[in-house]
mmCIF file of C-alpha atoms in Angstrom:
data_model
loop_
_atom_site.group_PDB
_atom_site.id
_atom_site.type_symbol
_atom_site.label_atom_id
_atom_site.label_comp_id
_atom_site.label_asym_id
_atom_site.label_seq_id
_atom_site.Cartn_x
_atom_site.Cartn_y
_atom_site.Cartn_z
ATOM 1 C CA ARG J 1 56.173 34.638 -159.870
ATOM 2 C CA LYS J 2 58.876 35.946 -157.748
ATOM 3 C CA GLU J 3 56.901 34.510 -154.572
ATOM 4 C CA ARG J 4 56.509 30.437 -156.509
ATOM 5 C CA MET J 5 60.554 31.102 -157.041
ATOM 6 C CA LYS J 6 61.437 31.481 -153.117
ATOM 7 C CA GLU J 7 59.785 28.684 -152.096
ATOM 8 C CA GLY J 8 61.373 26.325 -154.252
ATOM 9 C CA ARG J 9 64.614 27.563 -153.629
ATOM 10 C CA LYS J 10 66.545 25.622 -151.603
ATOM 11 C CA PRO J 11 68.447 28.125 -148.899
ATOM 12 C CA ARG J 12 71.910 28.995 -150.198
ATOM 13 C CA LYS J 13 74.022 26.912 -146.810
ATOM 14 C CA GLU J 14 71.896 24.207 -147.847
ATOM 15 C CA GLY J 15 72.982 24.533 -151.392
ATOM 16 C CA ARG J 16 76.600 24.878 -151.117
ATOM 17 C CA LYS J 17 76.296 21.380 -148.495
ATOM 18 C CA GLU J 18 74.780 19.796 -151.922
ATOM 19 C CA ARG J 19 77.303 21.266 -154.249
ATOM 20 C CA ARG J 20 80.527 20.278 -152.609
ATOM 21 C CA LYS J 21 78.330 16.636 -152.047
ATOM 22 C CA GLU J 22 78.558 17.192 -155.656
ATOM 23 C CA GLU J 23 82.171 17.524 -156.774
ATOM 24 C CA ARG J 24 83.020 15.162 -154.043
ATOM 25 C CA ARG J 25 80.913 12.044 -155.696
ATOM 26 C CA LYS J 26 82.090 13.371 -159.224
ATOM 27 C CA GLU J 27 85.909 12.653 -157.660
ATOM 28 C CA GLY J 28 85.309 9.608 -156.759
ATOM 29 C CA VAL J 29 85.139 10.572 -153.084
ATOM 30 C CA ASP J 30 82.316 8.766 -150.741
ATOM 31 C CA PRO J 31 80.629 11.436 -148.716
ATOM 32 C CA LYS J 32 81.129 9.215 -145.604
ATOM 33 C CA TYR J 33 84.629 8.395 -144.848
ATOM 34 C CA TYR J 34 84.355 12.547 -143.397
ATOM 35 C CA MET J 35 81.869 11.504 -140.975
ATOM 36 C CA PHE J 36 81.688 9.517 -137.753
ATOM 37 C CA SER J 37 78.134 8.439 -136.985
ATOM 38 C CA GLY J 38 76.726 6.072 -134.858
ATOM 39 C CA LEU J 39 79.002 4.494 -132.837
ATOM 40 C CA LYS J 40 79.543 3.080 -129.961
ATOM 41 C CA ASP J 41 82.125 1.184 -127.824
ATOM 42 C CA GLU J 42 85.219 1.950 -131.157
ATOM 43 C CA THR J 43 88.242 3.226 -131.640
ATOM 44 C CA VAL J 44 88.369 4.671 -135.460
ATOM 45 C CA GLY J 45 90.662 7.520 -137.000
ATOM 46 C CA ARG J 46 91.938 9.043 -140.286
ATOM 47 C CA LEU J 47 95.131 9.178 -141.328
ATOM 48 C CA PRO J 48 97.155 12.131 -142.081
ATOM 49 C CA GLY J 49 97.149 13.006 -145.505
ATOM 50 C CA THR J 50 93.815 10.852 -145.871
ATOM 51 C CA VAL J 51 91.132 14.330 -144.801
ATOM 52 C CA ALA J 52 93.285 17.444 -147.130
ATOM 53 C CA GLY J 53 91.114 20.009 -145.619
ATOM 54 C CA GLN J 54 88.124 18.229 -145.977
ATOM 55 C CA GLN J 55 84.935 19.812 -143.826
ATOM 56 C CA PHE J 56 84.597 16.657 -140.786
ATOM 57 C CA LEU J 57 81.030 15.456 -139.056
ATOM 58 C CA ILE J 58 81.137 13.908 -135.966
ATOM 59 C CA GLN J 59 77.256 12.642 -134.819
ATOM 60 C CA ASP J 60 75.414 10.013 -132.609
ATOM 61 C CA CYS J 61 78.892 8.147 -130.733
ATOM 62 C CA GLU J 62 79.412 6.975 -127.711
ATOM 63 C CA ASN J 63 81.909 5.745 -125.505
ATOM 64 C CA SER J 64 84.058 5.916 -128.689
ATOM 65 C CA ASN J 65 87.812 7.169 -129.210
ATOM 66 C CA ILE J 66 88.033 9.126 -132.424
ATOM 67 C CA TYR J 67 91.269 10.880 -133.838
ATOM 68 C CA ILE J 68 91.799 12.923 -136.874
ATOM 69 C CA PHE J 69 95.198 12.834 -137.880
ATOM 70 C CA ASP J 70 94.885 15.763 -140.394
ATOM 71 C CA HIS J 71 93.828 19.021 -140.855
ATOM 72 C CA SER J 72 90.634 19.734 -142.527
ATOM 73 C CA ALA J 73 87.975 23.349 -142.959
ATOM 74 C CA ALA J 74 86.092 22.931 -140.188
ATOM 75 C CA VAL J 75 84.470 19.796 -137.735
ATOM 76 C CA THR J 76 80.834 19.808 -135.815
ATOM 77 C CA ILE J 77 80.244 17.522 -133.252
ATOM 78 C CA ASP J 78 76.897 16.501 -132.698
ATOM 79 C CA ASP J 79 74.854 14.046 -129.550
ATOM 80 C CA CYS J 80 77.869 12.810 -128.696
ATOM 81 C CA THR J 81 78.700 10.673 -124.975
ATOM 82 C CA ASN J 82 81.735 9.711 -122.745
ATOM 83 C CA CYS J 83 84.266 10.505 -126.145
ATOM 84 C CA ILE J 84 87.890 10.714 -126.504
ATOM 85 C CA ILE J 85 88.560 12.895 -129.699
ATOM 86 C CA PHE J 86 91.440 14.004 -130.949
ATOM 87 C CA LEU J 87 91.308 17.162 -134.549
ATOM 88 C CA GLY J 88 94.150 17.896 -136.031
ATOM 89 C CA PRO J 89 94.159 21.862 -137.301
ATOM 90 C CA MET J 90 90.638 23.374 -138.524
ATOM 91 C CA LYS J 91 91.052 26.492 -140.720
ATOM 92 C CA GLY J 92 87.622 27.667 -139.672
ATOM 93 C CA SER J 93 85.949 26.285 -136.834
ATOM 94 C CA VAL J 94 84.783 23.464 -134.747
ATOM 95 C CA PHE J 95 81.302 22.970 -133.650
ATOM 96 C CA PHE J 96 80.088 20.730 -130.080
ATOM 97 C CA ARG J 97 76.946 20.708 -130.329
ATOM 98 C CA ASN J 98 74.666 18.351 -126.948
ATOM 99 C CA CYS J 99 77.199 16.299 -125.970
ATOM 100 C CA SER J 100 78.724 15.242 -122.529
ATOM 101 C CA ASP J 101 81.526 13.647 -120.685
ATOM 102 C CA CYS J 102 83.864 13.553 -123.573
ATOM 103 C CA LYS J 103 87.530 14.140 -123.521
ATOM 104 C CA CYS J 104 89.510 16.495 -126.835
ATOM 105 C CA THR J 105 92.303 17.508 -128.259
ATOM 106 C CA LEU J 106 91.866 20.080 -130.771
ATOM 107 C CA ALA J 107 93.186 23.054 -132.404
ATOM 108 C CA CYS J 108 91.031 25.845 -134.201
ATOM 109 C CA GLN J 109 90.522 28.846 -135.979
ATOM 110 C CA GLN J 110 86.908 29.123 -133.757
ATOM 111 C CA PHE J 111 85.753 27.340 -130.830
ATOM 112 C CA ARG J 112 82.508 26.826 -130.417
ATOM 113 C CA MET J 113 80.239 25.210 -127.660
ATOM 114 C CA ARG J 114 76.500 25.455 -126.979
ATOM 115 C CA ASP J 115 74.094 22.864 -125.061
ATOM 116 C CA CYS J 116 77.370 20.537 -123.092
ATOM 117 C CA ARG J 117 78.001 19.637 -119.805
ATOM 118 C CA ASN J 118 81.598 18.097 -118.441
ATOM 119 C CA LEU J 119 83.530 18.250 -121.349
ATOM 120 C CA GLU J 120 87.133 18.769 -120.993
ATOM 121 C CA VAL J 121 89.614 20.471 -123.952
ATOM 122 C CA PHE J 122 93.203 20.852 -124.374
ATOM 123 C CA LEU J 123 92.807 23.410 -126.943
ATOM 124 C CA CYS J 124 94.780 25.591 -129.289
ATOM 125 C CA CYS J 125 92.151 28.377 -130.529
ATOM 126 C CA ALA J 126 93.066 31.839 -132.493
ATOM 127 C CA THR J 127 90.713 33.551 -131.770
ATOM 128 C CA GLN J 128 87.909 33.880 -128.048
ATOM 129 C CA PRO J 129 86.284 30.293 -127.783
ATOM 130 C CA ILE J 130 82.815 31.031 -126.840
ATOM 131 C CA ILE J 131 80.867 28.163 -124.732
ATOM 132 C CA GLU J 132 76.511 28.793 -125.068
ATOM 133 C CA SER J 133 74.287 27.125 -122.388
ATOM 134 C CA SER J 134 76.774 24.776 -121.085
ATOM 135 C CA SER J 135 78.448 23.569 -117.599
ATOM 136 C CA ASN J 136 81.531 22.123 -116.259
ATOM 137 C CA ILE J 137 83.664 22.684 -119.096
ATOM 138 C CA LYS J 138 87.255 22.908 -118.492
ATOM 139 C CA PHE J 139 90.545 24.291 -120.786
ATOM 140 C CA GLY J 140 94.108 23.526 -120.258
ATOM 141 C CA CYS J 141 96.430 24.053 -122.790
ATOM 142 C CA PHE J 142 97.013 21.949 -126.715
ATOM 143 C CA GLN J 143 99.877 19.904 -126.272
ATOM 144 C CA TRP J 144 100.659 17.049 -128.879
ATOM 145 C CA TYR J 145 103.175 15.865 -131.995
ATOM 146 C CA TYR J 146 103.982 13.651 -134.098
ATOM 147 C CA PRO J 147 105.539 14.234 -137.197
ATOM 148 C CA GLU J 148 102.892 15.698 -139.695
ATOM 149 C CA LEU J 149 101.044 18.303 -137.352
ATOM 150 C CA ALA J 150 103.735 21.273 -138.286
ATOM 151 C CA PHE J 151 102.252 20.964 -141.557
ATOM 152 C CA GLN J 152 98.936 20.436 -141.218
ATOM 153 C CA PHE J 153 98.913 24.174 -139.098
ATOM 154 C CA LYS J 154 100.421 25.599 -141.937
ATOM 155 C CA GLU J 155 97.686 24.389 -143.940
ATOM 156 C CA ALA J 156 95.265 25.123 -141.573
ATOM 157 C CA GLY J 157 96.612 29.019 -141.763
ATOM 158 C CA LEU J 158 96.868 28.464 -137.916
ATOM 159 C CA SER J 159 99.769 29.984 -136.405
ATOM 160 C CA ILE J 160 101.745 28.030 -133.531
ATOM 161 C CA PHE J 161 102.101 30.987 -131.574
ATOM 162 C CA ASN J 162 98.554 31.638 -131.544
ATOM 163 C CA ASN J 163 96.439 30.075 -128.543
ATOM 164 C CA THR J 164 94.024 32.250 -126.698
ATOM 165 C CA TRP J 165 92.782 28.722 -125.119
ATOM 166 C CA SER J 166 92.282 30.089 -121.044
ATOM 167 C CA ASN J 167 90.381 33.472 -121.930
ATOM 168 C CA ILE J 168 87.168 32.375 -122.483
ATOM 169 C CA HIS J 169 84.148 34.006 -123.462
ATOM 170 C CA ASP J 170 80.154 32.432 -121.593
ATOM 171 C CA PHE J 171 77.152 33.386 -123.758
ATOM 172 C CA THR J 172 74.981 32.970 -120.846
ATOM 173 C CA PRO J 173 76.642 32.915 -117.239
ATOM 174 C CA VAL J 174 75.075 31.561 -114.057
ATOM 175 C CA SER J 175 75.001 34.554 -111.523
ATOM 176 C CA GLY J 176 77.026 32.942 -108.429
ATOM 177 C CA GLU J 177 78.559 30.439 -110.822
ATOM 178 C CA LEU J 178 81.289 29.685 -112.875
ATOM 179 C CA ASN J 179 80.264 27.328 -115.747
ATOM 180 C CA TRP J 180 84.192 26.832 -116.774
ATOM 181 C CA SER J 181 86.885 26.366 -115.359
ATOM 182 C CA LEU J 182 90.454 25.462 -116.115
ATOM 183 C CA LEU J 183 92.612 21.866 -116.110
ATOM 184 C CA PRO J 184 94.765 21.727 -113.339
ATOM 185 C CA GLU J 185 98.229 22.303 -114.449
ATOM 186 C CA ASP J 186 99.480 19.277 -113.667
ATOM 187 C CA ALA J 187 96.853 17.530 -115.201
ATOM 188 C CA VAL J 188 99.049 15.357 -117.697
ATOM 189 C CA VAL J 189 97.322 14.614 -121.492
ATOM 190 C CA GLN J 190 97.973 11.544 -121.767
ATOM 191 C CA ASP J 191 95.638 10.016 -118.983
ATOM 192 C CA TYR J 192 92.802 12.346 -120.386
ATOM 193 C CA VAL J 193 93.162 11.620 -124.402
ATOM 194 C CA PRO J 194 95.542 8.515 -124.443
ATOM 195 C CA ILE J 195 97.647 7.555 -127.508
ATOM 196 C CA PRO J 196 96.060 5.826 -129.707
ATOM 197 C CA THR J 197 96.928 1.664 -129.947
ATOM 198 C CA THR J 198 94.970 0.681 -133.019
ATOM 199 C CA GLU J 199 97.501 -1.286 -135.129
ATOM 200 C CA GLU J 200 96.102 1.398 -137.769
ATOM 201 C CA LEU J 201 96.762 4.533 -135.564
ATOM 202 C CA LYS J 202 99.783 3.286 -133.617
ATOM 203 C CA ALA J 203 101.399 4.130 -136.865
ATOM 204 C CA VAL J 204 101.201 7.611 -136.403
ATOM 205 C CA ARG J 205 104.028 8.584 -133.942
ATOM 206 C CA VAL J 206 102.320 11.096 -132.095
ATOM 207 C CA SER J 207 103.961 12.622 -128.644
ATOM 208 C CA THR J 208 102.096 14.089 -125.645
ATOM 209 C CA GLU J 209 105.343 15.667 -123.834
ATOM 210 C CA ALA J 210 105.501 19.352 -123.315
ATOM 211 C CA ASN J 211 108.938 19.259 -125.012
ATOM 212 C CA ARG J 212 107.896 18.102 -127.595
ATOM 213 C CA SER J 213 103.879 20.059 -128.326
ATOM 214 C CA ILE J 214 104.398 21.736 -131.609
ATOM 215 C CA VAL J 215 102.355 24.168 -129.631
ATOM 216 C CA PRO J 216 104.641 26.110 -127.076
ATOM 217 C CA ILE J 217 102.817 25.430 -123.679
ATOM 218 C CA SER J 218 101.837 28.533 -121.863
ATOM 219 C CA ARG J 219 99.989 29.556 -118.640
ATOM 220 C CA GLY J 220 97.629 31.249 -119.798
ATOM 221 C CA GLN J 221 94.911 32.920 -117.176
ATOM 222 C CA ARG J 222 96.195 31.471 -114.553
ATOM 223 C CA GLN J 223 97.527 32.887 -111.368
ATOM 224 C CA LYS J 224 100.988 33.734 -111.597
ATOM 225 C CA SER J 225 103.450 32.739 -109.195
ATOM 226 C CA SER J 226 105.102 35.790 -109.455
ATOM 227 C CA ASP J 227 104.580 39.170 -109.820
ATOM 228 C CA GLU J 228 107.644 39.624 -112.055
ATOM 229 C CA SER J 229 107.549 39.866 -115.450
ATOM 230 C CA CYS J 230 108.650 40.786 -118.893
ATOM 231 C CA LEU J 231 107.938 41.295 -122.249
ATOM 232 C CA VAL J 232 110.269 39.996 -125.318
ATOM 233 C CA ILE J 233 109.396 40.888 -129.428
ATOM 234 C CA LEU J 234 111.425 38.985 -131.923
ATOM 235 C CA PHE J 235 110.996 40.545 -135.581
ATOM 236 C CA ALA J 236 109.366 38.701 -138.478
ATOM 237 C CA GLY J 237 112.661 37.017 -140.246
ATOM 238 C CA ASP J 238 114.610 33.633 -142.218
ATOM 239 C CA TYR J 239 114.962 32.094 -138.578
ATOM 240 C CA THR J 240 112.021 33.813 -136.067
ATOM 241 C CA ILE J 241 110.201 30.237 -136.019
ATOM 242 C CA ALA J 242 113.288 28.855 -134.797
ATOM 243 C CA ASN J 243 114.504 31.835 -132.885
ATOM 244 C CA ALA J 244 111.379 31.239 -130.530
ATOM 245 C CA ARG J 245 111.619 28.188 -130.092
ATOM 246 C CA LYS J 246 114.912 28.522 -128.449
ATOM 247 C CA LEU J 247 114.025 31.002 -126.330
ATOM 248 C CA ILE J 248 111.146 28.947 -125.415
ATOM 249 C CA ASP J 249 112.847 25.893 -124.511
ATOM 250 C CA GLU J 250 115.484 27.685 -122.600
ATOM 251 C CA VAL J 251 112.501 29.075 -120.558
ATOM 252 C CA ARG J 252 111.539 25.844 -119.319
ATOM 253 C CA ARG J 253 114.774 24.895 -119.301
ATOM 254 C CA LYS J 254 115.065 27.913 -116.079
ATOM 255 C CA ARG J 255 111.645 26.701 -114.684
ATOM 256 C CA ARG J 256 110.125 29.585 -116.243
ATOM 257 C CA GLU J 257 106.610 30.085 -117.257
ATOM 258 C CA ILE J 258 105.630 31.848 -120.701
ATOM 259 C CA VAL J 259 101.873 33.353 -120.319
ATOM 260 C CA ILE J 260 101.075 34.333 -123.837
ATOM 261 C CA HIS J 261 102.375 34.013 -126.788
ATOM 262 C CA LEU J 262 101.543 36.351 -129.823
ATOM 263 C CA ASP J 263 102.600 36.014 -133.805
ATOM 264 C CA LEU J 264 100.884 38.893 -135.426
ATOM 265 C CA LYS J 265 101.557 42.011 -138.008
ATOM 266 C CA MET J 266 102.601 45.350 -136.719
ATOM 267 C CA TYR J 267 101.916 47.707 -139.278
ATOM 268 C CA HIS J 268 104.446 51.603 -139.430
ATOM 269 C CA SER J 269 100.888 53.329 -137.736
ATOM 270 C CA GLY J 270 100.651 51.161 -134.591
ATOM 271 C CA VAL J 271 104.995 50.478 -133.755
ATOM 272 C CA LEU J 272 105.330 53.352 -133.027
ATOM 273 C CA PRO J 273 102.815 54.329 -129.977
ATOM 274 C CA PHE J 274 102.855 51.115 -129.025
ATOM 275 C CA PHE J 275 107.389 51.379 -128.204
ATOM 276 C CA SER J 276 106.372 54.784 -127.112
ATOM 277 C CA ASN J 277 104.054 53.716 -124.672
ATOM 278 C CA TRP J 278 106.010 50.705 -123.427
ATOM 279 C CA LEU J 279 109.093 52.997 -123.042
ATOM 280 C CA LEU J 280 107.516 55.113 -120.905
ATOM 281 C CA GLU J 281 106.276 52.511 -118.757
ATOM 282 C CA ILE J 282 109.138 51.306 -117.962
ATOM 283 C CA GLN J 283 111.297 54.513 -117.201
ATOM 284 C CA ALA J 284 107.777 55.497 -114.687
ATOM 285 C CA THR J 285 108.686 51.814 -113.536
ATOM 286 C CA LEU J 286 113.198 52.595 -113.219
ATOM 287 C CA LYS J 287 111.633 56.538 -111.621
ATOM 288 C CA LEU J 288 114.091 57.708 -114.708
#
């Protein structure tokens, strides 16, 4: 009897998907609204407030421009070729599979890519991005603005200061080759992922200027232009984010560079060792 029950039982993951579809059906929402499939030579999108944390699927699209101007739970992108894709903040993961010759800008908690080639991605990712069985993948720092974007980051549970865009892990490295690289420092986002021009989508007031980007631009793992560096720590408070933005703006104004920025919690057990080691390094450097 147990064997018969196992044979008749759907996999747990498939069962969850079916329940979500049923819930959306009862709510009067067409599941196809959260999907772009089989597009060719089209420009499409979703406006702020229309996805509202749901999962989204993009598949079998060719030579199309796709813009999701809202936060979502997760996005899967399968079998897309020569597409331009913008994805607002994702609470979970984005997963590219079997895609080629696409240009993307996106923000997510987790980034996964498998069996892809010739992709260029401007990325904000809270955890280490992972590629597998992929080649000629190029990464740059997320650089985008529209009025609703900061709120969408908050709704997705993402911090604009946690971005590991350049710290890529390749599950399938090839000896003597590099499957991924960083885009040129002077790469212009607009040249890769242009602002949409359709009547519906151009109503979203988008800017790709670096000084307006919701996510601060960081140098990441690019080679430093100077051996000098410093660490700045801002403690949590009512104006921490505003003060951090002011500091970053001032750094940029003086033509200095942000290598990396982090938003993290430190507990008592970790604070003292952190600062003790830091002070010892300073004393050794200054020979005090």
